[in-house]
Amino acid sequence: MDEKAMDPSTGDNGMEILEASSGLEGAGESTGSRLDAHLQEASRLKSDGNVFYRQRNIRAAIGCYHRALLQLRCLDSEANAPMKVFGAPVLKLNPEQEELLWGMQIDCYNNLAACLLQKESVDHSRVLEYCQKVLQRKPADVKALYRAGVASLELGDNHAAQQYLLQASRGKPNGKNTNFLVLQFLILAV
């Protein structure tokens, strides 16, 4: 597999965005501090996961990405919407913070998919699930499209695999593995 397409540590810029992010609009300092604390902890965990991935410590990387997602989940208004019924306070994010939250979630799910593909026993359905979460927010994400194509191929869904890989090849036409897998489909289709 293409090492660059598989490496979750490429293209992550959560910490730079986080440093530029401001507190909550119109909220008290304690709420803003809590929000910033969750975002900073999630960013740290994601960065730690990237380090573990580069060291080929896949299990530790997976743990970091999962914990980062847990930090982000408490900030996600969509995930916490049912809690409003019980009167639980839900943090209100400004658009910049919402974008940061989604970006970090996308990175973590993409990184988890990459990690799972590196394991000895690959759960392709889980890889596909994580890639679909990425593609819901970022439909043209080449890494997620490629990984979803690989997972679909391994799950025996050749049509879906072909669609994902064709989309990935359009986004990154020089990707060796993407082009190789698309070529395999063309040969099989004949």
Short mmCIF file of C-alpha atoms in Angstrom, two decimals:
data_model
loop_
_atom_site.label_atom_id
_atom_site.label_comp_id
_atom_site.label_asym_id
_atom_site.label_seq_id
_atom_site.Cartn_x
_atom_site.Cartn_y
_atom_site.Cartn_z
CA MET A 1 0.00 0.00 0.00
CA ASP A 2 1.05 3.57 -0.61
CA GLU A 3 2.92 4.58 2.57
CA LYS A 4 1.96 8.25 2.23
CA ALA A 5 -1.72 7.38 1.73
CA MET A 6 -1.57 5.09 4.74
CA ASP A 7 0.35 7.43 7.06
CA PRO A 8 -2.12 9.18 9.34
CA SER A 9 0.46 11.68 10.50
CA THR A 10 0.59 13.52 7.17
CA GLY A 11 -1.66 16.49 6.67
CA ASP A 12 -2.80 16.96 10.27
CA ASN A 13 -2.82 20.58 11.36
CA GLY A 14 -5.10 20.50 14.39
CA MET A 15 -2.58 22.07 16.76
CA GLU A 16 -1.92 25.07 14.50
CA ILE A 17 -5.64 25.71 14.11
CA LEU A 18 -6.20 25.16 17.83
CA GLU A 19 -3.58 27.76 18.74
CA ALA A 20 -5.34 30.29 16.48
CA SER A 21 -8.78 29.44 17.88
CA SER A 22 -10.41 31.82 20.33
CA GLY A 23 -12.78 31.12 23.24
CA LEU A 24 -16.55 30.80 23.05
CA GLU A 25 -18.56 33.69 21.69
CA GLY A 26 -20.55 35.30 24.47
CA ALA A 27 -19.85 32.53 26.97
CA GLY A 28 -18.28 32.65 30.39
CA GLU A 29 -14.60 32.02 30.83
CA SER A 30 -15.13 28.69 32.59
CA THR A 31 -17.12 27.30 29.65
CA GLY A 32 -14.49 28.54 27.21
CA SER A 33 -11.73 27.09 29.38
CA ARG A 34 -13.48 23.73 29.49
CA LEU A 35 -13.91 23.77 25.74
CA ASP A 36 -10.28 24.71 25.17
CA ALA A 37 -9.15 22.01 27.60
CA HIS A 38 -11.06 19.32 25.68
CA LEU A 39 -9.76 20.57 22.33
CA GLN A 40 -6.18 20.74 23.58
CA GLU A 41 -6.35 17.28 25.14
CA ALA A 42 -7.83 15.83 21.94
CA SER A 43 -5.11 17.51 19.88
CA ARG A 44 -2.41 16.17 22.21
CA LEU A 45 -3.83 12.65 22.02
CA LYS A 46 -4.03 12.82 18.23
CA SER A 47 -0.40 14.00 18.07
CA ASP A 48 0.65 11.21 20.42
CA GLY A 49 -1.20 8.75 18.18
CA ASN A 50 0.72 10.06 15.18
CA VAL A 51 4.01 9.49 17.02
CA PHE A 52 3.01 5.94 17.95
CA TYR A 53 1.94 5.26 14.35
CA ARG A 54 5.32 6.41 12.99
CA GLN A 55 6.96 4.10 15.56
CA ARG A 56 4.71 1.27 14.27
CA ASN A 57 3.07 0.95 17.70
CA ILE A 58 -0.37 0.53 16.14
CA ARG A 59 -2.16 -0.55 19.30
CA ALA A 60 -1.03 2.54 21.23
CA ALA A 61 -1.90 4.78 18.27
CA ILE A 62 -5.41 3.33 18.11
CA GLY A 63 -5.85 3.98 21.84
CA CYS A 64 -4.79 7.61 21.46
CA TYR A 65 -7.12 8.24 18.52
CA HIS A 66 -10.04 6.66 20.38
CA ARG A 67 -9.40 8.76 23.48
CA ALA A 68 -9.11 11.89 21.33
CA LEU A 69 -12.51 11.11 19.83
CA LEU A 70 -13.96 10.71 23.33
CA GLN A 71 -12.65 14.17 24.24
CA LEU A 72 -14.26 15.58 21.09
CA ARG A 73 -17.53 13.73 21.53
CA CYS A 74 -18.50 15.74 24.59
CA LEU A 75 -18.18 18.91 22.47
CA ASP A 76 -20.12 17.63 19.44
CA SER A 77 -23.57 19.24 19.41
CA GLU A 78 -24.94 16.47 17.16
CA ALA A 79 -23.78 13.74 19.54
CA ASN A 80 -25.09 15.62 22.57
CA ALA A 81 -28.44 16.78 21.16
CA PRO A 82 -30.41 14.02 22.97
CA MET A 83 -29.00 15.24 26.30
CA LYS A 84 -30.92 18.53 25.97
CA VAL A 85 -34.09 16.59 26.77
CA PHE A 86 -32.70 15.89 30.24
CA GLY A 87 -31.69 19.51 30.77
CA ALA A 88 -27.99 18.83 30.40
CA PRO A 89 -26.02 21.88 29.25
CA VAL A 90 -24.59 21.59 25.77
CA LEU A 91 -21.63 23.76 24.80
CA LYS A 92 -22.26 26.18 21.98
CA LEU A 93 -19.34 26.32 19.59
CA ASN A 94 -18.59 29.21 17.29
CA PRO A 95 -18.11 28.35 13.58
CA GLU A 96 -14.31 28.28 13.88
CA GLN A 97 -14.46 25.87 16.82
CA GLU A 98 -17.05 23.71 15.05
CA GLU A 99 -14.72 23.50 12.03
CA LEU A 100 -11.79 22.60 14.30
CA LEU A 101 -13.87 19.92 16.03
CA TRP A 102 -14.93 18.35 12.74
CA GLY A 103 -11.40 18.56 11.34
CA MET A 104 -9.97 16.76 14.34
CA GLN A 105 -12.72 14.12 14.18
CA ILE A 106 -12.02 13.59 10.48
CA ASP A 107 -8.28 13.22 11.18
CA CYS A 108 -8.87 10.76 14.02
CA TYR A 109 -11.29 8.56 12.04
CA ASN A 110 -8.96 8.63 9.03
CA ASN A 111 -6.02 7.74 11.26
CA LEU A 112 -7.96 4.92 12.92
CA ALA A 113 -8.76 3.46 9.49
CA ALA A 114 -5.07 3.60 8.56
CA CYS A 115 -4.12 1.89 11.82
CA LEU A 116 -6.68 -0.87 11.39
CA LEU A 117 -5.37 -1.59 7.89
CA GLN A 118 -1.90 -2.10 9.41
CA LYS A 119 -3.06 -4.72 11.91
CA GLU A 120 -2.39 -8.40 11.33
CA SER A 121 -6.09 -9.21 11.54
CA VAL A 122 -7.93 -6.41 9.73
CA ASP A 123 -11.57 -5.61 10.54
CA HIS A 124 -12.49 -4.27 7.10
CA SER A 125 -16.06 -3.45 8.12
CA ARG A 126 -14.70 -1.16 10.86
CA VAL A 127 -12.28 0.44 8.38
CA LEU A 128 -15.19 1.11 6.04
CA GLU A 129 -17.29 2.52 8.90
CA TYR A 130 -14.55 4.99 9.89
CA CYS A 131 -13.98 6.01 6.27
CA GLN A 132 -17.69 6.64 5.80
CA LYS A 133 -17.66 8.92 8.86
CA VAL A 134 -14.88 10.91 7.20
CA LEU A 135 -16.66 10.99 3.85
CA GLN A 136 -19.87 12.31 5.44
CA ARG A 137 -18.05 15.53 6.31
CA LYS A 138 -15.39 15.54 3.59
CA PRO A 139 -16.66 13.62 0.53
CA ALA A 140 -13.53 14.15 -1.57
CA ASP A 141 -11.00 13.00 1.05
CA VAL A 142 -8.59 10.94 -1.06
CA LYS A 143 -7.20 8.90 1.85
CA ALA A 144 -10.68 7.95 3.08
CA LEU A 145 -11.83 7.11 -0.45
CA TYR A 146 -8.76 4.93 -1.01
CA ARG A 147 -9.12 3.14 2.32
CA ALA A 148 -12.88 2.67 1.80
CA GLY A 149 -12.08 1.17 -1.60
CA VAL A 150 -9.56 -1.23 -0.12
CA ALA A 151 -11.98 -2.23 2.66
CA SER A 152 -14.88 -2.67 0.22
CA LEU A 153 -12.72 -4.82 -2.04
CA GLU A 154 -11.74 -7.04 0.89
CA LEU A 155 -15.40 -7.27 1.95
CA GLY A 156 -16.32 -8.46 -1.54
CA ASP A 157 -18.27 -5.37 -2.59
CA ASN A 158 -16.51 -4.85 -5.91
CA HIS A 159 -18.94 -2.23 -7.18
CA ALA A 160 -18.51 0.01 -4.11
CA ALA A 161 -14.75 -0.56 -4.17
CA GLN A 162 -14.61 0.50 -7.81
CA GLN A 163 -16.60 3.68 -7.08
CA TYR A 164 -14.43 4.64 -4.11
CA LEU A 165 -11.18 3.96 -5.96
CA LEU A 166 -12.25 5.82 -9.09
CA GLN A 167 -13.13 8.84 -6.97
CA ALA A 168 -9.80 8.56 -5.15
CA SER A 169 -7.88 8.36 -8.43
CA ARG A 170 -9.61 11.54 -9.64
CA GLY A 171 -8.49 13.35 -6.51
CA LYS A 172 -4.94 12.06 -6.65
CA PRO A 173 -4.31 10.72 -10.17
CA ASN A 174 -0.66 9.87 -9.46
CA GLY A 175 -1.38 7.61 -6.49
CA LYS A 176 0.36 4.33 -7.41
CA ASN A 177 -1.81 2.04 -5.30
CA THR A 178 -5.05 3.72 -6.30
CA ASN A 179 -4.19 3.40 -9.99
CA PHE A 180 -3.09 -0.21 -9.49
CA LEU A 181 -6.40 -1.15 -7.84
CA VAL A 182 -8.41 0.67 -10.54
CA LEU A 183 -6.39 -1.20 -13.17
CA GLN A 184 -7.23 -4.49 -11.43
CA PHE A 185 -10.92 -3.63 -11.74
CA LEU A 186 -10.57 -2.86 -15.43
CA ILE A 187 -8.88 -6.22 -15.99
CA LEU A 188 -11.54 -8.06 -13.98
CA ALA A 189 -14.34 -6.26 -15.83
CA VAL A 190 -13.14 -7.48 -19.24
#
